[in-house]
Short mmCIF file of C-alpha atoms and ligand atoms in Angstrom, two decimals:
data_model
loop_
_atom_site.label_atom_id
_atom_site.label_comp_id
_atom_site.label_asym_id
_atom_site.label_seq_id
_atom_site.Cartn_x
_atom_site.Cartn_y
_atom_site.Cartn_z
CA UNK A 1 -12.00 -24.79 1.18
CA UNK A 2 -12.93 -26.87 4.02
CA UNK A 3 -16.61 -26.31 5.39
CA UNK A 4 -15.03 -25.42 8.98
CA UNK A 5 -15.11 -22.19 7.35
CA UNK A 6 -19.05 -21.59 7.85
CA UNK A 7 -18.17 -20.14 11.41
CA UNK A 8 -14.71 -18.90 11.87
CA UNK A 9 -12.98 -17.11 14.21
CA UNK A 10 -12.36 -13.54 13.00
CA UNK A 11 -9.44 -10.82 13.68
CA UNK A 12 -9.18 -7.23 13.73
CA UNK A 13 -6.09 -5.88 13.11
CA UNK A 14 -5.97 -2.01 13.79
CA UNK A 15 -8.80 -1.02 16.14
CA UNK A 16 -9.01 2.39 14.99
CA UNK A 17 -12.18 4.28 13.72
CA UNK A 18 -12.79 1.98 11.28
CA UNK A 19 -11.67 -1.70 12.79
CA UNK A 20 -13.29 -1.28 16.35
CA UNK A 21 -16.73 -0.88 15.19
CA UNK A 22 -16.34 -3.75 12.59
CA UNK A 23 -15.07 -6.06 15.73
CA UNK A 24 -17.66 -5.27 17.98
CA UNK A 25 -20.74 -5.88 14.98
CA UNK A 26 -18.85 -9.54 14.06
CA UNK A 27 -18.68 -10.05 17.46
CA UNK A 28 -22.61 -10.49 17.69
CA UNK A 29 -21.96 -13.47 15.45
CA UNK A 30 -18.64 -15.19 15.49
CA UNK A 31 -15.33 -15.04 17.95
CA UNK A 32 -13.42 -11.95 17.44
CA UNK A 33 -9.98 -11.69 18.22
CA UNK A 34 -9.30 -7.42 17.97
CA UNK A 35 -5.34 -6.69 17.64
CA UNK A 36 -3.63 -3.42 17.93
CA UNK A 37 -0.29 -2.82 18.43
CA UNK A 38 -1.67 0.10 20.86
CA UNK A 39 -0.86 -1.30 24.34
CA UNK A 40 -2.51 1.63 25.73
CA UNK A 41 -5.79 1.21 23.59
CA UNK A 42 -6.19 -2.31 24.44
CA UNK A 43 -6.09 -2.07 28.13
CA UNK A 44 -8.70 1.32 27.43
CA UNK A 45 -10.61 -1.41 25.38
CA UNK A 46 -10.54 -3.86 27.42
CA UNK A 47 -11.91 -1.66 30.39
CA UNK A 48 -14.70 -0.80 27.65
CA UNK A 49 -13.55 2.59 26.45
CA UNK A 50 -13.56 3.30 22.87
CA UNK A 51 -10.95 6.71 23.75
CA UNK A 52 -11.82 7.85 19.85
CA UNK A 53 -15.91 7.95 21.80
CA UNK A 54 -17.61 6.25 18.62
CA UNK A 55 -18.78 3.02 20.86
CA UNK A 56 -20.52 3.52 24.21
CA UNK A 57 -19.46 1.40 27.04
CA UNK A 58 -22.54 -0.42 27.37
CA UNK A 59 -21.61 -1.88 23.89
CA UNK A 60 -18.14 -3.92 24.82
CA UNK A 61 -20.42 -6.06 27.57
CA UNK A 62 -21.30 -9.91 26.71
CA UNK A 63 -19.38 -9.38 23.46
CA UNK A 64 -17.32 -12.38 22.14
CA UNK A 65 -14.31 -10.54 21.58
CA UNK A 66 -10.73 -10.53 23.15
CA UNK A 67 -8.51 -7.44 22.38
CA UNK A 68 -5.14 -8.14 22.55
CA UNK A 69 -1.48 -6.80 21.33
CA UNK A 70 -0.49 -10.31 21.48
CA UNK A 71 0.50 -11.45 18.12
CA UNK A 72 0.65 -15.17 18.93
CA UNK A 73 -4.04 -14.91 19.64
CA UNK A 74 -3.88 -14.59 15.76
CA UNK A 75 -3.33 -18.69 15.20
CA UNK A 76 -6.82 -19.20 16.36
CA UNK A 77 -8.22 -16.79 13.56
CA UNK A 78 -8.92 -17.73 9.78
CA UNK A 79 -10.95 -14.73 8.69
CA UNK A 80 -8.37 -11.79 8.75
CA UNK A 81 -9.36 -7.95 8.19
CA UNK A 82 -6.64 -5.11 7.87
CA UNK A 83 -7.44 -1.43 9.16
CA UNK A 84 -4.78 0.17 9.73
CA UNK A 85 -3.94 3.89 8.41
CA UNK A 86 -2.47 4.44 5.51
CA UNK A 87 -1.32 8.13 5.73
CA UNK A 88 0.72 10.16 3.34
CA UNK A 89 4.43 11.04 4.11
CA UNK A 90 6.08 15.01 4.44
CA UNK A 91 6.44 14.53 0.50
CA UNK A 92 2.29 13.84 -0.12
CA UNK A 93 3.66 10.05 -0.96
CA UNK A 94 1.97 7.08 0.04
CA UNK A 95 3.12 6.03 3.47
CA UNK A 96 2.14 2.27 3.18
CA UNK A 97 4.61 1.48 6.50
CA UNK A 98 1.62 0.68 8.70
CA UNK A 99 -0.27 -1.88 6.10
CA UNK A 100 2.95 -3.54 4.81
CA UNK A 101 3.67 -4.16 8.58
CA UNK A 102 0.14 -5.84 8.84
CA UNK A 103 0.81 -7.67 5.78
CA UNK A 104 3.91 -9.14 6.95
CA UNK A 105 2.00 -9.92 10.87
CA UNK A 106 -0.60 -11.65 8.93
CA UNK A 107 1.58 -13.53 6.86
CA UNK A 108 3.02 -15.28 9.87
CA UNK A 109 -0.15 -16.73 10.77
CA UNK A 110 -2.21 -17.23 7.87
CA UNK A 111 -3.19 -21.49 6.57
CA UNK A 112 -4.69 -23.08 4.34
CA UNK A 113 -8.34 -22.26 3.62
CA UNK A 114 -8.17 -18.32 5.25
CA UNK A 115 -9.27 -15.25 4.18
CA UNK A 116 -7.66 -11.54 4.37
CA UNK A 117 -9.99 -8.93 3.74
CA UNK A 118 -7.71 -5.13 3.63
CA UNK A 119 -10.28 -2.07 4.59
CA UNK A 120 -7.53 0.49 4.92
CA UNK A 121 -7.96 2.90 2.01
CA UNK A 122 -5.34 2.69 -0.68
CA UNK A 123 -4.80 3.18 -4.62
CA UNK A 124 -6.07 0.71 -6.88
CA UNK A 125 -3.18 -1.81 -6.73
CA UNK A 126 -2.18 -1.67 -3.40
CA UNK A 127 -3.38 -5.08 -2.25
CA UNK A 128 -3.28 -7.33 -5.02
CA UNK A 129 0.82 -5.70 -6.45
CA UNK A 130 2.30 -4.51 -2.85
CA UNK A 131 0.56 -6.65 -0.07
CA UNK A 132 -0.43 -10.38 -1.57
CA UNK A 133 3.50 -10.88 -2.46
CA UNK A 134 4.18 -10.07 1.19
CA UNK A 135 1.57 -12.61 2.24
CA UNK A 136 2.70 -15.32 -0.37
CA UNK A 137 6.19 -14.62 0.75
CA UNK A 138 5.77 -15.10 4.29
CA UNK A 139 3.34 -17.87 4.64
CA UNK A 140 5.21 -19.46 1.63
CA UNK A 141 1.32 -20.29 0.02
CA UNK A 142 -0.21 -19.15 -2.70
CA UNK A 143 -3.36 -16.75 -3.47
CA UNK A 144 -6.67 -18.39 -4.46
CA UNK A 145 -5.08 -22.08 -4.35
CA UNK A 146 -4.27 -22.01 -0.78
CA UNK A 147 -5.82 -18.80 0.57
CA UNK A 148 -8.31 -15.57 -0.25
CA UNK A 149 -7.40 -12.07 -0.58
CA UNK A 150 -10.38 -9.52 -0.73
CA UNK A 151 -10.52 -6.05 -0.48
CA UNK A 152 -13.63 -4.23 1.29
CA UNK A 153 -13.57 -0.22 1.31
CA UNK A 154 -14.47 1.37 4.42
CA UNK A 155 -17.10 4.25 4.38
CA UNK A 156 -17.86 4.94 8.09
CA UNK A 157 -18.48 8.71 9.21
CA UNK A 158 -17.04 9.30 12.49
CA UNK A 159 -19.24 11.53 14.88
CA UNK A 160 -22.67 10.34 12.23
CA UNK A 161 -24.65 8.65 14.58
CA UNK A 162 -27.59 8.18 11.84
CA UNK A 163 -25.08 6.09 9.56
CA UNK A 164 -23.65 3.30 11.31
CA UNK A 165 -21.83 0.62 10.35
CA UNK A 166 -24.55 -1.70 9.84
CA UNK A 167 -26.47 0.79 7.62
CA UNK A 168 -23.98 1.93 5.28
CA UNK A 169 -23.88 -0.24 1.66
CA UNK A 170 -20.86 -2.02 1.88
CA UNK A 171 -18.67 -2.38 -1.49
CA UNK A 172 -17.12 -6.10 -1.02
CA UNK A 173 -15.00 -7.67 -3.86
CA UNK A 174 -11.66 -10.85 -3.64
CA UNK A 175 -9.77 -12.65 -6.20
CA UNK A 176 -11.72 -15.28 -6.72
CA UNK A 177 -15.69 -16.27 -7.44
CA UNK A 178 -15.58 -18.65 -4.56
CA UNK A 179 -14.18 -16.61 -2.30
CA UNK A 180 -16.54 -13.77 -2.75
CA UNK A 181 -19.35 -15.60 -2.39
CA UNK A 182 -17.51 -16.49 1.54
CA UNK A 183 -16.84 -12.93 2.39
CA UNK A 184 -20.53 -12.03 0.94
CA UNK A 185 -21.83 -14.57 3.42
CA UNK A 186 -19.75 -13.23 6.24
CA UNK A 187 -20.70 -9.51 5.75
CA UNK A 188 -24.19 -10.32 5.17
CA UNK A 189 -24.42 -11.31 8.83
CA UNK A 190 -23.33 -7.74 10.03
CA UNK A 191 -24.25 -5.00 7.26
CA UNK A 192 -28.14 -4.78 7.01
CA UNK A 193 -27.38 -2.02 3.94
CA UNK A 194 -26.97 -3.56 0.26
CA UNK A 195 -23.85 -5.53 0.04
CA UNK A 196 -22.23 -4.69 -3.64
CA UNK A 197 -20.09 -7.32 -5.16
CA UNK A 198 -17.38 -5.17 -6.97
CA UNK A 199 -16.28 -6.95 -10.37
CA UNK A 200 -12.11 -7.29 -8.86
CA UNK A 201 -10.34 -6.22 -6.07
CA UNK A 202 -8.88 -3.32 -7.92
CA UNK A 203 -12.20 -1.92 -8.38
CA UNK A 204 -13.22 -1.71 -4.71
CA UNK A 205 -10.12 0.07 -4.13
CA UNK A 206 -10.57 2.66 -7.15
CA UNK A 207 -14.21 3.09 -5.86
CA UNK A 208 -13.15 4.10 -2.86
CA UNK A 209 -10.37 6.59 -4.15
CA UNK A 210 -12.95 7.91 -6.57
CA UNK A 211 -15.41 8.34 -3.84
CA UNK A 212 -13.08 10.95 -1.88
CA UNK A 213 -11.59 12.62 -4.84
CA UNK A 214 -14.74 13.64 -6.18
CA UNK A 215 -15.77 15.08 -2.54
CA UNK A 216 -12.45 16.88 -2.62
CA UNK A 217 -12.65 18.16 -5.64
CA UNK A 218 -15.84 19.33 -5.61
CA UNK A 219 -15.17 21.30 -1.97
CA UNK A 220 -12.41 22.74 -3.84
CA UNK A 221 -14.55 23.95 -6.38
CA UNK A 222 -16.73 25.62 -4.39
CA UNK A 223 -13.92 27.36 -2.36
CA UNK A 224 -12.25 28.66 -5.14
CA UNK A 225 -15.43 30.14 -6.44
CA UNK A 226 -16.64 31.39 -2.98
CA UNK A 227 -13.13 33.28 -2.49
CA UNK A 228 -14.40 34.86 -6.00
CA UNK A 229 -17.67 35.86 -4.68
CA UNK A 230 -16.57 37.32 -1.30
CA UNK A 231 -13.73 39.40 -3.26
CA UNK A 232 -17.26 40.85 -5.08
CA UNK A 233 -19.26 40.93 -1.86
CA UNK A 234 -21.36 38.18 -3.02
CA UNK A 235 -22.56 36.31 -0.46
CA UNK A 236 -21.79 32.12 -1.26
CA UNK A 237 -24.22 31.09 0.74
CA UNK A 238 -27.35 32.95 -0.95
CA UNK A 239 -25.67 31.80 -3.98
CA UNK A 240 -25.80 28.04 -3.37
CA UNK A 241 -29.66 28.83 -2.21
CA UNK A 242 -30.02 30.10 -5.87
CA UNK A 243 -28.09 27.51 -7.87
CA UNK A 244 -29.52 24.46 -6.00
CA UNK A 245 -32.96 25.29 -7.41
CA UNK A 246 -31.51 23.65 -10.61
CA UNK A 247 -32.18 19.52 -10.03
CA UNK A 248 -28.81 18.88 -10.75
CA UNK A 249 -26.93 21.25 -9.02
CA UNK A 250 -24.56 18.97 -6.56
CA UNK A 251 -25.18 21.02 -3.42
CA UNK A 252 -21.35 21.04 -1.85
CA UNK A 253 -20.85 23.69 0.72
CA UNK A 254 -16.69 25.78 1.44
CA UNK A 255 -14.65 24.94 4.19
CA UNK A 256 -11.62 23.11 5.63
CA UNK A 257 -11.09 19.93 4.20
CA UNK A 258 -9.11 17.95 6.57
CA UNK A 259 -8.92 14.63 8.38
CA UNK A 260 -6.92 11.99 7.11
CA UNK A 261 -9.64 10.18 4.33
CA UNK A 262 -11.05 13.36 1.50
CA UNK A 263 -7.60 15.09 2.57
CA UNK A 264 -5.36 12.38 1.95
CA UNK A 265 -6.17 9.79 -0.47
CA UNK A 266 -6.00 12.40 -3.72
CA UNK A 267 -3.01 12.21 -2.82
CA UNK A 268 -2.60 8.23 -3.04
CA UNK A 269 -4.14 8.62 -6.48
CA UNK A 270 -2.09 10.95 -7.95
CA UNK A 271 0.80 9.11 -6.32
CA UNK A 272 -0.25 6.25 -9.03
CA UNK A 273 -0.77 8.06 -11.44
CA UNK A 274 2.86 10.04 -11.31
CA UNK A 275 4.36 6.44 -11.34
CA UNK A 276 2.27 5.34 -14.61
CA UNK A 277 3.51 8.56 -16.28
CA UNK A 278 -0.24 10.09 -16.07
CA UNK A 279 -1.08 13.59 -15.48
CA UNK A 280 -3.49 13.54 -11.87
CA UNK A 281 -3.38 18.00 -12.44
CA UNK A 282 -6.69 18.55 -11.66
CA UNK A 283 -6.77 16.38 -8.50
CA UNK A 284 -3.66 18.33 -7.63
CA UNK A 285 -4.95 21.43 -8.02
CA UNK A 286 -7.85 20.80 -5.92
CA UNK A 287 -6.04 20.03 -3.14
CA UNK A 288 -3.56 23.29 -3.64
CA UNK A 289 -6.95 25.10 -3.49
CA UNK A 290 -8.36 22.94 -0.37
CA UNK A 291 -4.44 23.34 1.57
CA UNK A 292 -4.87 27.27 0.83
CA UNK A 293 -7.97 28.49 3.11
CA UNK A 294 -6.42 27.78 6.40
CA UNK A 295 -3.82 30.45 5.13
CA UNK A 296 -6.93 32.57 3.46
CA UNK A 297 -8.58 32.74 7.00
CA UNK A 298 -5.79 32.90 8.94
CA UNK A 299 -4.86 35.62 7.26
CA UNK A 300 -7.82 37.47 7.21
CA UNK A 301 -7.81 37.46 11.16
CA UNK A 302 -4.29 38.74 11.39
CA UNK A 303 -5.86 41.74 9.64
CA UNK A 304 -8.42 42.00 11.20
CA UNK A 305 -5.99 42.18 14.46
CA UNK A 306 -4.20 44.59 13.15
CA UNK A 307 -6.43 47.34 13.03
CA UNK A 308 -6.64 47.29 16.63
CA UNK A 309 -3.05 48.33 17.38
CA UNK A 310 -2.88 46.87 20.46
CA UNK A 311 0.37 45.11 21.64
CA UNK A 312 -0.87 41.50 22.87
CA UNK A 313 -3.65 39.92 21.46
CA UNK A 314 -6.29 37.57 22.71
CA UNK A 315 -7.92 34.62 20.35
CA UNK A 316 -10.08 31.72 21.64
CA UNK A 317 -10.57 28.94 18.58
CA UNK A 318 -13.55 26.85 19.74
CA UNK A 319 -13.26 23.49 18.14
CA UNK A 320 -10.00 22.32 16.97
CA UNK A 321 -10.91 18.75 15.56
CA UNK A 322 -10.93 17.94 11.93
CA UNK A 323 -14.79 17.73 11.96
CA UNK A 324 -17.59 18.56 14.47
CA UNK A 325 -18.34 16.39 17.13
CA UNK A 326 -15.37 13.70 17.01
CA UNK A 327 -12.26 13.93 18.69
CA UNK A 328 -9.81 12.91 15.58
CA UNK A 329 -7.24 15.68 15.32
CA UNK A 330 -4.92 14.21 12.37
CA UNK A 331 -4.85 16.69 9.25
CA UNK A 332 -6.82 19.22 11.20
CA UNK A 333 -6.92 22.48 9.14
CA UNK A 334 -7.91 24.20 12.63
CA UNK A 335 -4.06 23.34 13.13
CA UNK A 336 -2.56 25.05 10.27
CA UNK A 337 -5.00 28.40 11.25
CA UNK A 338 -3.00 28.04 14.84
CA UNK A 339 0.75 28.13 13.26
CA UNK A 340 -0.33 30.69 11.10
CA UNK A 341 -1.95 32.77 13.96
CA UNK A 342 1.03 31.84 16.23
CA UNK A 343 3.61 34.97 17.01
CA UNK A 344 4.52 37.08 19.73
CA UNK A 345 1.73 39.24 19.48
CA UNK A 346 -1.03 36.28 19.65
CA UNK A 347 -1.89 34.49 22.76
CA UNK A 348 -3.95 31.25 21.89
CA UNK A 349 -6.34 29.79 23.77
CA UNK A 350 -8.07 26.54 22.91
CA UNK A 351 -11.55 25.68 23.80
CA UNK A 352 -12.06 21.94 22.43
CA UNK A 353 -14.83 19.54 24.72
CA UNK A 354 -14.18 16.71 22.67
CA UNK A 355 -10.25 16.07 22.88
CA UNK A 356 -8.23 15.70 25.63
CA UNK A 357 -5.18 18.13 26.51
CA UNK A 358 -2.55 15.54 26.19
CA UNK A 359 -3.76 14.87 22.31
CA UNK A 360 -3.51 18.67 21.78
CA UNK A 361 -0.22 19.60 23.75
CA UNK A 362 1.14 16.56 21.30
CA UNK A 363 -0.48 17.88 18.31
CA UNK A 364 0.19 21.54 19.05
CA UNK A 365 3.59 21.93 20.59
CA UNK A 366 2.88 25.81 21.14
CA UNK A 367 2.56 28.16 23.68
CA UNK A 368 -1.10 27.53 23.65
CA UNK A 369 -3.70 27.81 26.86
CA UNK A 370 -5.86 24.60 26.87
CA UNK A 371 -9.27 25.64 28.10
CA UNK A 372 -11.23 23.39 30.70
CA UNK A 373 -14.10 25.55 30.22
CA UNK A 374 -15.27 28.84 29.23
CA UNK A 375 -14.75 31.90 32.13
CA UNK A 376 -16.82 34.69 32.20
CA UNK A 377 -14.27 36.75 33.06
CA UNK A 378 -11.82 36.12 29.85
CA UNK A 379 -11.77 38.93 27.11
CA UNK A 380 -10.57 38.10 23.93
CA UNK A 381 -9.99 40.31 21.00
CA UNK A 382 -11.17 37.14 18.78
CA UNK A 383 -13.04 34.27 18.42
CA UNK A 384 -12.91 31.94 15.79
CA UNK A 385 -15.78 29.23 15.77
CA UNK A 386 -14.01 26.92 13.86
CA UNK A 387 -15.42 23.39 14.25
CA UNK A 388 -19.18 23.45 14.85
CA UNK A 389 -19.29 20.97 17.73
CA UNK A 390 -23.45 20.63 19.07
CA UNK A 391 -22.34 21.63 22.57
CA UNK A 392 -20.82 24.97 21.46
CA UNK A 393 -24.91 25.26 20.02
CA UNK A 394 -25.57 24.58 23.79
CA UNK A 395 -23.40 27.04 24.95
CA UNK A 396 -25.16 29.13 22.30
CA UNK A 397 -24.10 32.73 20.65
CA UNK A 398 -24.98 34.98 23.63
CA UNK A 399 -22.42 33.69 26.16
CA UNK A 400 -19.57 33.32 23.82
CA UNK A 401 -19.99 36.78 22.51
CA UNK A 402 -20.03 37.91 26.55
CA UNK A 403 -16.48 36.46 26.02
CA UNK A 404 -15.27 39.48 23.80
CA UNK A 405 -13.71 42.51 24.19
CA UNK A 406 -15.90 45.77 23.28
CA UNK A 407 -14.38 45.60 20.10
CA UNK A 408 -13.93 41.88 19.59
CA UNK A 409 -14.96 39.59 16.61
CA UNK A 410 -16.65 36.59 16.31
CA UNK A 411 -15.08 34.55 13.30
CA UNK A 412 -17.15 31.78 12.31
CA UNK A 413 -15.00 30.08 9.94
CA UNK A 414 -18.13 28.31 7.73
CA UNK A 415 -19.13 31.67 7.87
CA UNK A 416 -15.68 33.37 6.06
CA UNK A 417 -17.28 32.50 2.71
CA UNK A 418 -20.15 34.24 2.95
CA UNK A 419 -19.91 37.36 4.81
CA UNK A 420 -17.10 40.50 4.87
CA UNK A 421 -17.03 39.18 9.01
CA UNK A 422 -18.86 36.98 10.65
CA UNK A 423 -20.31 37.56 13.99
CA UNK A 424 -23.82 35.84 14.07
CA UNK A 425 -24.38 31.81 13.65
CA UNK A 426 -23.83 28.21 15.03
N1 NAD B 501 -11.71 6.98 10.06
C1 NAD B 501 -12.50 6.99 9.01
O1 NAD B 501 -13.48 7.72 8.98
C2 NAD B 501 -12.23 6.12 7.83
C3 NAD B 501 -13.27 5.90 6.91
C4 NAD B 501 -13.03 5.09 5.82
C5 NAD B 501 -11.77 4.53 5.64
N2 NAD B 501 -10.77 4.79 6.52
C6 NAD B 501 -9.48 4.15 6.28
O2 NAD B 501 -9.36 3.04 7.19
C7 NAD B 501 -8.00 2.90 7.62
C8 NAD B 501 -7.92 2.98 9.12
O3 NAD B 501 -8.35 4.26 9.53
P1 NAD B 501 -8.74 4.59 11.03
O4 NAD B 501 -9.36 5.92 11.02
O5 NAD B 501 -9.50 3.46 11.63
O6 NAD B 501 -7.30 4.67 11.71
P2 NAD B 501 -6.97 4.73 13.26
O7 NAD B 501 -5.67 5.40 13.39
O8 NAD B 501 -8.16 5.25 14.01
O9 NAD B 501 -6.80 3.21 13.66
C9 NAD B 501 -5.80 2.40 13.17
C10 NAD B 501 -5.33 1.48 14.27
O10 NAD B 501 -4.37 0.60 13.70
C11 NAD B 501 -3.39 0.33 14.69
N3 NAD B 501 -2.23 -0.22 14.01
C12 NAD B 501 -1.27 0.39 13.29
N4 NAD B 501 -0.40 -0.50 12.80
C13 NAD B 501 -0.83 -1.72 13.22
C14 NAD B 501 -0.36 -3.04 13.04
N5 NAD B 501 0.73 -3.30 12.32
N6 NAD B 501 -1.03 -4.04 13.63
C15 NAD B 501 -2.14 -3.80 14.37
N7 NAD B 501 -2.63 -2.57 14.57
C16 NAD B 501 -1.99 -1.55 14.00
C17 NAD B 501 -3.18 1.67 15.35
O11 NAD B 501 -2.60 1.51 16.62
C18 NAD B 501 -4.62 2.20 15.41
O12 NAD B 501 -5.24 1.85 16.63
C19 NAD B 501 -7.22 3.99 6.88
O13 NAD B 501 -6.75 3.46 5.68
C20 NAD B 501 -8.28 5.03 6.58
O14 NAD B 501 -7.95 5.82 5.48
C21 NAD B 501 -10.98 5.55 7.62
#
């Protein structure tokens, strides 16, 4: 490897969650070249807005960085690093269209002496089986001899604004000796956490894997034994106070486990596993139980509804995002509690601060009211608190319960675990 390689020029391709905050840090230290295939998000980007609100505007200025959709700014980089998504398809398979389309962009342009580093989250495999034949294919050169292929699990927390890039241990492995010690070198300048130098590339990725199944599974734990409790009017919460007295009880609260990382990549794993003729049935299970309780609450509020006998009914969900305070909609489980709340009898409004109305009519393509604000003057028969976003703290209980009928409910979906109905919290 030629010593030209101390300060190269580095490119981003996918500028999503994970790849624009990895641009903008490298940035700080080398020439950045950030690629999406997003027209629209690079001319956002390159007025400085970050539409997914994880980097403020003040960040993009005096930043050595050019976004661009224009392939051909990739000759000038020899330090390449894939985020893209890797989602799963109708059929819970691996949809690996996005990163084998990377794979194949990169190919064109990678020499002698480069690096590709994947961060998109796949099963163990994925780069070293699927994606370095595309690259040797392409580029017609050959792994370790001519080039480096690493993999580096992402663990960013969209809408944390305690743990940042920078501050979050960063799992970094490659296929070869020499070529981890270059990628070591290169992270080292950005992450201040503890860099860990994974033993092979296959490794990183089953850390990562392992990482979110265990969060999964353990959420589904707790919901299935929370549905348990409520059936016996236990209350889950004051349970959890109990049990956590024990120094190792694992502290993991219910809820809706969505989003497109602790909700998807079970699914990548048992995916592998099905094709090495290995049972994944606990995994599966899990996420049976986790893909349940937006039916479970759902469900609960359609009974509730009931009892009132009236002919047209009124819900407001506050918060429709997979998590609080972060506008990423994909594999919301606020969404499946809409389609299953969604008939003739249920008018559905939406009050959501943090995504915009074109995001939700495409998301939601339902007769749904989008909600600028909150009115005084609106009566609803329900409302279901079901991301807690900070400002609907700022709104606080008092006004949004002004927003009910005389006999109206306040649903506050972390809240269906523990109590008969909510109607108190945030
Ligand atoms: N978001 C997270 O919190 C998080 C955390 C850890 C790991 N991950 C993993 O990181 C990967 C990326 O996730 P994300 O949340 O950043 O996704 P994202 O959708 O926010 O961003 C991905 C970007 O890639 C772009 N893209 C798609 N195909 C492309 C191509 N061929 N060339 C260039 N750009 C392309 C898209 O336009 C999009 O802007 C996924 O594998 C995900 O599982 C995400």
């Amino acid at each position: 490897m030629s010593n030209s390689f101390s300060k190269p020029c580095i490119a981003v391709i996918g500028l999503g969650y994970v790849g624009l905050p990895l641009a903008i840090e490298f940035s700080k230290f080398f020439r950045v070249i950030g690629f999406d295939i997003n027209s629209k998000k690079i001319i956002s980007l390159k007025k400085g807005i970050d539409e997914n609100l994880e980097i403020k505007n003040i960040d993009f200025k005096k930043k050595n960085i050019l976004f661009t959709n224009n392939p051909n700014a990739l000759h000038e980089a020899s330090f390449f690093i894939i985020c893209v998504p890797t989602p799963i398809l109708p059929n819970f398979k691996p949809d690996l269209s996005y990163i084998i389309n990377a794979t194949k962009l990169v190919g064109g342009f990678l020499k002698k002496d480069d690096i590709v580093i994947y961060e998109s989250t796949v099963f163990p495999g994925c780069t070293e089986d699927i994606c370095n034949p595309i690259l040797e294919r392409i580029s017609k050169l050959k792994i370790n001899k001519d080039y480096i292929l690493g993999y580096s699990p992402e663990r960013i927390n969209p809408g944390d604004k305690k743990r940042k890039l920078t501050k979050i241990a960063k799992v970094i492995s490659a296929s070869s000796k020499v070529g981890l010690i270059k990628i070591y070198k290169i992270y080292s300048k950005v992450i201040k956490a503890k860099i860990y130098k994974a033993t092979s590339i296959k490794v990183a990725e089953a850390s990562k894997i392992l990482e979110n199944v265990q969060r999964s599974l353990n959420i589904s734990l707790i919901n299935e034994v929370s549905v348990i409790f409520k059936k016996m009017n236990i209350n889950t919460k004051e349970v959890i106070e109990a049990a956590r007295t024990k120094w190792n009880f694992m502290d993991y609260r219910p809820g809706l486990v969505g989003g497109h990382c602790i909700a998807v990549d079970p699914y990548y794993l048992s995916y592998k596993a099905k094709e090495l003729g290995v049972s994944s049935k606990l995994i599966l299970s899990g996420q049976e139980i986790n893909e349940s309780i937006p039916k479970l609450i759902s469900d609960k509020i359609l009974k509730i509804l009931s009892y009132k006998k009236r002919i047209h009914h009124k819900i407001l969900i506050l918060g429709v995002t997979f998590k609080e305070n972060c506008p990423d909609l994909r594999d919301s489980k606020v969404i499946n509690i809409i389609d299953n709340l969604s008939n003739k009898k249920n008018q559905i409004f939406i009050f959501d601060p943090w995504t915009k109305k074109e995001s939700l009519k495409k998301t939601l393509n339902k007769k749904i009211i989008f909600l600028d604000q909150l009115n005084i003057n609106s009566k609803f028969d329900v409302i279901i608190i079901a991301v807690r976003h900070k400002i609907f703290k700022k709104i606080g209980i008092k006004k949004i319960k002004n927003l009910l009928k005389k006999d109206g409910y306040i649903y506050d979906v972390k809240n269906f675990f523990h109590q008969k109905y909510s109607n108190e919290t945030l």
